[in-house]
PDB file of C-alpha atoms in Angstrom:
ATOM      1  CA  MET A 224      42.359 -30.344-113.071  1.00 87.00           C
ATOM      2  CA  LEU A 225      40.604 -27.209-111.930  1.00 96.00           C
ATOM      3  CA  SER A 226      42.149 -23.761-112.447  1.00 97.00           C
ATOM      4  CA  ASN A 227      43.668 -21.883-109.625  1.00 97.00           C
ATOM      5  CA  THR A 228      40.858 -19.416-109.849  1.00 98.00           C
ATOM      6  CA  ILE A 229      38.119 -22.024-109.631  1.00 98.00           C
ATOM      7  CA  ASN A 230      39.963 -23.769-106.749  1.00 98.00           C
ATOM      8  CA  ASN A 231      40.252 -20.549-104.901  1.00 98.00           C
ATOM      9  CA  LEU A 232      36.669 -19.574-105.401  1.00 98.00           C
ATOM     10  CA  ILE A 233      35.461 -23.003-104.240  1.00 98.00           C
ATOM     11  CA  ASN A 234      37.706 -22.851-101.172  1.00 98.00           C
ATOM     12  CA  GLN A 235      36.221 -19.441-100.347  1.00 98.00           C
ATOM     13  CA  GLN A 236      32.699 -20.862-100.828  1.00 98.00           C
ATOM     14  CA  ILE A 237      33.466 -23.664 -98.346  1.00 98.00           C
ATOM     15  CA  THR A 238      34.283 -21.051 -95.735  1.00 98.00           C
ATOM     16  CA  LYS A 239      31.107 -19.185 -96.745  1.00 98.00           C
ATOM     17  CA  GLU A 240      28.881 -22.156 -96.293  1.00 98.00           C
ATOM     18  CA  PHE A 241      30.414 -23.081 -92.899  1.00 98.00           C
ATOM     19  CA  PHE A 242      29.949 -19.398 -91.881  1.00 98.00           C
ATOM     20  CA  SER A 243      26.325 -19.697 -93.017  1.00 98.00           C
ATOM     21  CA  ALA A 244      25.867 -22.644 -90.615  1.00 98.00           C
ATOM     22  CA  TYR A 245      27.448 -20.663 -87.786  1.00 96.00           C
ATOM     23  CA  MET A 246      25.155 -17.664 -88.624  1.00 97.00           C
ATOM     24  CA  TYR A 247      21.938 -19.814 -88.606  1.00 98.00           C
ATOM     25  CA  LEU A 248      23.004 -21.251 -85.264  1.00 97.00           C
ATOM     26  CA  ASP A 249      23.176 -17.739 -84.046  1.00 96.00           C
ATOM     27  CA  ILE A 250      19.820 -16.921 -85.281  1.00 97.00           C
ATOM     28  CA  ALA A 251      18.394 -20.185 -83.777  1.00 97.00           C
ATOM     29  CA  ASN A 252      19.916 -19.064 -80.469  1.00 96.00           C
ATOM     30  CA  TYR A 253      18.168 -15.663 -80.841  1.00 96.00           C
ATOM     31  CA  PHE A 254      14.795 -17.466 -81.389  1.00 97.00           C
ATOM     32  CA  GLU A 255      15.471 -19.936 -78.516  1.00 96.00           C
ATOM     33  CA  ASP A 256      16.120 -16.955 -76.212  1.00 95.00           C
ATOM     34  CA  LYS A 257      12.700 -15.585 -77.263  1.00 96.00           C
ATOM     35  CA  GLY A 258      10.979 -18.901 -76.433  1.00 97.00           C
ATOM     36  CA  LEU A 259      10.335 -19.614 -80.091  1.00 97.00           C
ATOM     37  CA  THR A 260      11.555 -23.267 -80.199  1.00 98.00           C
ATOM     38  CA  GLY A 261       9.927 -23.873 -83.634  1.00 98.00           C
ATOM     39  CA  PHE A 262      11.750 -20.892 -85.249  1.00 98.00           C
ATOM     40  CA  SER A 263      14.876 -22.016 -83.389  1.00 98.00           C
ATOM     41  CA  SER A 264      14.463 -25.644 -84.651  1.00 98.00           C
ATOM     42  CA  TRP A 265      13.964 -24.358 -88.283  1.00 98.00           C
ATOM     43  CA  PHE A 266      17.185 -22.382 -88.217  1.00 98.00           C
ATOM     44  CA  LYS A 267      19.082 -25.348 -86.630  1.00 98.00           C
ATOM     45  CA  ILE A 268      18.024 -27.413 -89.698  1.00 97.00           C
ATOM     46  CA  GLN A 269      19.186 -24.603 -91.792  1.00 97.00           C
ATOM     47  CA  ALA A 270      22.699 -24.760 -90.134  1.00 97.00           C
ATOM     48  CA  HIS A 271      22.795 -28.508 -90.898  1.00 97.00           C
ATOM     49  CA  GLU A 272      21.983 -27.902 -94.501  1.00 97.00           C
ATOM     50  CA  GLU A 273      24.725 -25.280 -94.845  1.00 97.00           C
ATOM     51  CA  LEU A 274      27.208 -27.722 -93.333  1.00 98.00           C
ATOM     52  CA  ASP A 275      26.067 -30.157 -96.042  1.00 98.00           C
ATOM     53  CA  HIS A 276      26.632 -27.608 -98.677  1.00 98.00           C
ATOM     54  CA  GLY A 277      30.132 -26.939 -97.470  1.00 98.00           C
ATOM     55  CA  MET A 278      30.878 -30.543 -97.414  1.00 98.00           C
ATOM     56  CA  LYS A 279      29.727 -30.982-100.970  1.00 98.00           C
ATOM     57  CA  PHE A 280      32.201 -28.314-102.149  1.00 98.00           C
ATOM     58  CA  TYR A 281      34.904 -29.796 -99.906  1.00 98.00           C
ATOM     59  CA  GLN A 282      34.287 -33.289-101.452  1.00 98.00           C
ATOM     60  CA  TYR A 283      34.299 -31.796-105.013  1.00 98.00           C
ATOM     61  CA  LEU A 284      37.785 -30.443-104.418  1.00 98.00           C
ATOM     62  CA  HIS A 285      38.930 -33.811-103.007  1.00 97.00           C
ATOM     63  CA  ASP A 286      37.323 -35.692-105.908  1.00 98.00           C
ATOM     64  CA  ASN A 287      39.313 -33.524-108.359  1.00 97.00           C
ATOM     65  CA  ASN A 288      42.596 -34.012-106.469  1.00 97.00           C
ATOM     66  CA  GLU A 289      42.609 -30.212-105.551  1.00 97.00           C
ATOM     67  CA  LYS A 290      44.143 -28.524-102.492  1.00 95.00           C
ATOM     68  CA  ILE A 291      41.704 -27.574 -99.783  1.00 97.00           C
ATOM     69  CA  ILE A 292      42.421 -24.595 -97.634  1.00 96.00           C
ATOM     70  CA  LEU A 293      40.170 -24.251 -94.573  1.00 95.00           C
ATOM     71  CA  GLU A 294      40.053 -20.677 -93.491  1.00 95.00           C
ATOM     72  CA  LYS A 295      39.124 -19.045 -90.266  1.00 96.00           C
ATOM     73  CA  ILE A 296      35.417 -18.734 -89.740  1.00 96.00           C
ATOM     74  CA  ALA A 297      34.302 -15.446 -88.368  1.00 93.00           C
ATOM     75  CA  ALA A 298      31.856 -15.220 -85.513  1.00 93.00           C
ATOM     76  CA  PRO A 299      28.494 -13.810 -86.677  1.00 92.00           C
ATOM     77  CA  ASN A 300      27.854 -10.357 -85.389  1.00 79.00           C
ATOM     78  CA  GLN A 301      24.202  -9.924 -85.384  1.00 79.00           C
ATOM     79  CA  HIS A 302      21.788  -7.962 -83.114  1.00 87.00           C
ATOM     80  CA  PHE A 303      18.186  -8.000 -84.120  1.00 92.00           C
ATOM     81  CA  ASP A 304      15.665  -5.403 -83.263  1.00 92.00           C
ATOM     82  CA  SER A 305      12.721  -7.720 -84.065  1.00 92.00           C
ATOM     83  CA  LEU A 306      11.809 -11.217 -85.101  1.00 94.00           C
ATOM     84  CA  GLY A 307      11.247  -9.918 -88.645  1.00 94.00           C
ATOM     85  CA  ASP A 308      14.863  -8.410 -88.732  1.00 95.00           C
ATOM     86  CA  ALA A 309      16.235 -11.895 -88.031  1.00 96.00           C
ATOM     87  CA  LEU A 310      14.314 -13.396 -90.861  1.00 97.00           C
ATOM     88  CA  LYS A 311      15.254 -10.524 -93.254  1.00 96.00           C
ATOM     89  CA  GLU A 312      18.830 -11.098 -92.432  1.00 95.00           C
ATOM     90  CA  SER A 313      18.450 -14.732 -93.380  1.00 96.00           C
ATOM     91  CA  LEU A 314      17.056 -13.719 -96.846  1.00 97.00           C
ATOM     92  CA  LYS A 315      19.794 -11.085 -97.278  1.00 97.00           C
ATOM     93  CA  HIS A 316      22.376 -13.903 -96.414  1.00 97.00           C
ATOM     94  CA  GLU A 317      20.904 -16.201 -98.909  1.00 97.00           C
ATOM     95  CA  GLU A 318      21.129 -13.602-101.634  1.00 98.00           C
ATOM     96  CA  TYR A 319      24.774 -13.056-100.848  1.00 98.00           C
ATOM     97  CA  VAL A 320      25.542 -16.897-101.067  1.00 98.00           C
ATOM     98  CA  THR A 321      23.536 -16.962-104.368  1.00 98.00           C
ATOM     99  CA  SER A 322      25.783 -14.232-105.825  1.00 98.00           C
ATOM    100  CA  SER A 323      28.982 -15.966-104.521  1.00 98.00           C
ATOM    101  CA  ILE A 324      27.848 -19.268-106.337  1.00 98.00           C
ATOM    102  CA  ASN A 325      26.950 -17.328-109.433  1.00 98.00           C
ATOM    103  CA  LYS A 326      30.450 -15.793-109.398  1.00 98.00           C
ATOM    104  CA  ILE A 327      31.963 -19.335-109.552  1.00 98.00           C
ATOM    105  CA  TYR A 328      29.462 -20.423-112.117  1.00 98.00           C
ATOM    106  CA  GLU A 329      30.470 -17.320-114.306  1.00 98.00           C
ATOM    107  CA  GLU A 330      34.074 -18.046-114.007  1.00 98.00           C
ATOM    108  CA  ALA A 331      33.526 -21.825-114.784  1.00 98.00           C
ATOM    109  CA  THR A 332      31.574 -20.747-117.952  1.00 98.00           C
ATOM    110  CA  ASN A 333      34.371 -18.297-118.982  1.00 98.00           C
ATOM    111  CA  GLU A 334      36.964 -21.152-118.514  1.00 98.00           C
ATOM    112  CA  LYS A 335      34.606 -23.805-120.206  1.00 98.00           C
ATOM    113  CA  ASP A 336      35.018 -25.740-116.966  1.00 98.00           C
ATOM    114  CA  TYR A 337      31.985 -28.037-117.846  1.00 98.00           C
ATOM    115  CA  ARG A 338      32.709 -30.392-114.897  1.00 97.00           C
ATOM    116  CA  THR A 339      32.384 -27.562-112.434  1.00 98.00           C
ATOM    117  CA  LEU A 340      29.275 -26.179-114.215  1.00 98.00           C
ATOM    118  CA  GLU A 341      27.605 -29.519-113.917  1.00 98.00           C
ATOM    119  CA  PHE A 342      28.491 -29.697-110.219  1.00 98.00           C
ATOM    120  CA  LEU A 343      27.204 -26.178-109.542  1.00 98.00           C
ATOM    121  CA  ASN A 344      23.831 -26.808-111.239  1.00 98.00           C
ATOM    122  CA  TRP A 345      22.509 -28.510-108.024  1.00 97.00           C
ATOM    123  CA  PHE A 346      23.582 -25.404-106.015  1.00 98.00           C
ATOM    124  CA  ILE A 347      21.966 -23.021-108.461  1.00 98.00           C
ATOM    125  CA  LYS A 348      18.604 -24.831-107.979  1.00 97.00           C
ATOM    126  CA  GLU A 349      19.232 -25.100-104.193  1.00 96.00           C
ATOM    127  CA  GLN A 350      19.756 -21.488-103.759  1.00 97.00           C
ATOM    128  CA  ALA A 351      16.500 -20.553-105.546  1.00 98.00           C
ATOM    129  CA  GLU A 352      14.807 -22.862-102.990  1.00 97.00           C
ATOM    130  CA  GLU A 353      16.650 -21.286-100.090  1.00 97.00           C
ATOM    131  CA  GLU A 354      15.778 -17.688-101.070  1.00 98.00           C
ATOM    132  CA  LYS A 355      12.095 -18.718-101.771  1.00 98.00           C
ATOM    133  CA  SER A 356      11.881 -20.452 -98.257  1.00 97.00           C
ATOM    134  CA  ALA A 357      13.337 -17.334 -96.618  1.00 97.00           C
ATOM    135  CA  GLN A 358      11.026 -15.092 -98.425  1.00 98.00           C
ATOM    136  CA  GLU A 359       8.023 -17.229 -97.574  1.00 97.00           C
ATOM    137  CA  LEU A 360       8.940 -17.152 -93.976  1.00 97.00           C
ATOM    138  CA  ILE A 361       9.132 -13.391 -93.975  1.00 97.00           C
ATOM    139  CA  THR A 362       5.752 -13.110 -95.727  1.00 97.00           C
ATOM    140  CA  LYS A 363       4.195 -15.475 -93.179  1.00 96.00           C
ATOM    141  CA  MET A 364       5.640 -13.352 -90.334  1.00 95.00           C
ATOM    142  CA  GLU A 365       4.172 -10.264 -91.852  1.00 95.00           C
ATOM    143  CA  LEU A 366       0.840 -11.951 -92.147  1.00 94.00           C
ATOM    144  CA  THR A 367       0.802 -12.458 -88.353  1.00 92.00           C
ATOM    145  CA  ASP A 368       1.007  -8.631 -88.023  1.00 85.00           C
ATOM    146  CA  HIS A 369       3.241  -9.569 -85.092  1.00 81.00           C
ATOM    147  CA  ASN A 370       0.252 -10.836 -83.315  1.00 89.00           C
ATOM    148  CA  ASN A 371       1.202 -13.114 -80.496  1.00 92.00           C
ATOM    149  CA  ARG A 372      -1.210 -15.697 -81.465  1.00 94.00           C
ATOM    150  CA  GLY A 373      -0.153 -15.718 -85.101  1.00 93.00           C
ATOM    151  CA  ILE A 374       3.590 -15.923 -84.137  1.00 95.00           C
ATOM    152  CA  TYR A 375       2.709 -18.974 -81.868  1.00 95.00           C
ATOM    153  CA  LEU A 376       0.934 -20.762 -84.678  1.00 95.00           C
ATOM    154  CA  LEU A 377       3.745 -20.059 -87.008  1.00 96.00           C
ATOM    155  CA  ASP A 378       6.177 -21.244 -84.437  1.00 95.00           C
ATOM    156  CA  ARG A 379       4.292 -24.502 -84.120  1.00 96.00           C
ATOM    157  CA  GLU A 380       4.290 -24.844 -87.952  1.00 95.00           C
ATOM    158  CA  LEU A 381       7.928 -24.410 -88.193  1.00 96.00           C
ATOM    159  CA  SER A 382       8.644 -26.985 -85.485  1.00 95.00           C
ATOM    160  CA  LYS A 383       7.431 -29.657 -87.958  1.00 95.00           C
ATOM    161  CA  ARG A 384      10.222 -29.207 -90.316  1.00 93.00           C
ATOM    162  CA  THR A 385      12.681 -32.253 -90.380  1.00 92.00           C
ATOM    163  CA  TYR A 386      16.264 -32.411 -91.475  1.00 90.00           C
ATOM    164  CA  LYS A 387      16.933 -34.125 -94.816  1.00 87.00           C
ATOM    165  CA  PRO A 388      20.567 -34.473 -95.649  1.00 84.00           C
ATOM    166  CA  ALA A 389      21.440 -32.941 -99.041  1.00 75.00           C
TER     167      ALA A 389
END
């Protein structure tokens, strides 16, 4: 049995993960509107991954016979001044999600909830990869120096990403 605190934090995390999917669809839409279908595809795949993450938390609560409370998911409220701003928002959001998962991990450590710690280990590693991918995308964009040809080539590269369920 999980503590009320852990249960509440994981329920909140489910909402955050589903919001992340919604946010990434919004970013995908931004790039689609710019004619950058590779960028759009990359962020649609991000959205799928976030849904997978939310479902992992959801299933964890079910597997532990815990109550799930599905909260309202807010609409993303994003307006970007540039392509780079959209990418930077993605990194900022991943850092936020990492801090949220770290908070659950810290509480599970304090409670000596080893089952939850073991479960969260996958997310700790995953968030490191998510932040690295977001930072690499920003770096690649900066290397294009916002040159149309460079952006076109990066868009083609991003279109090759495939969805792999978590």
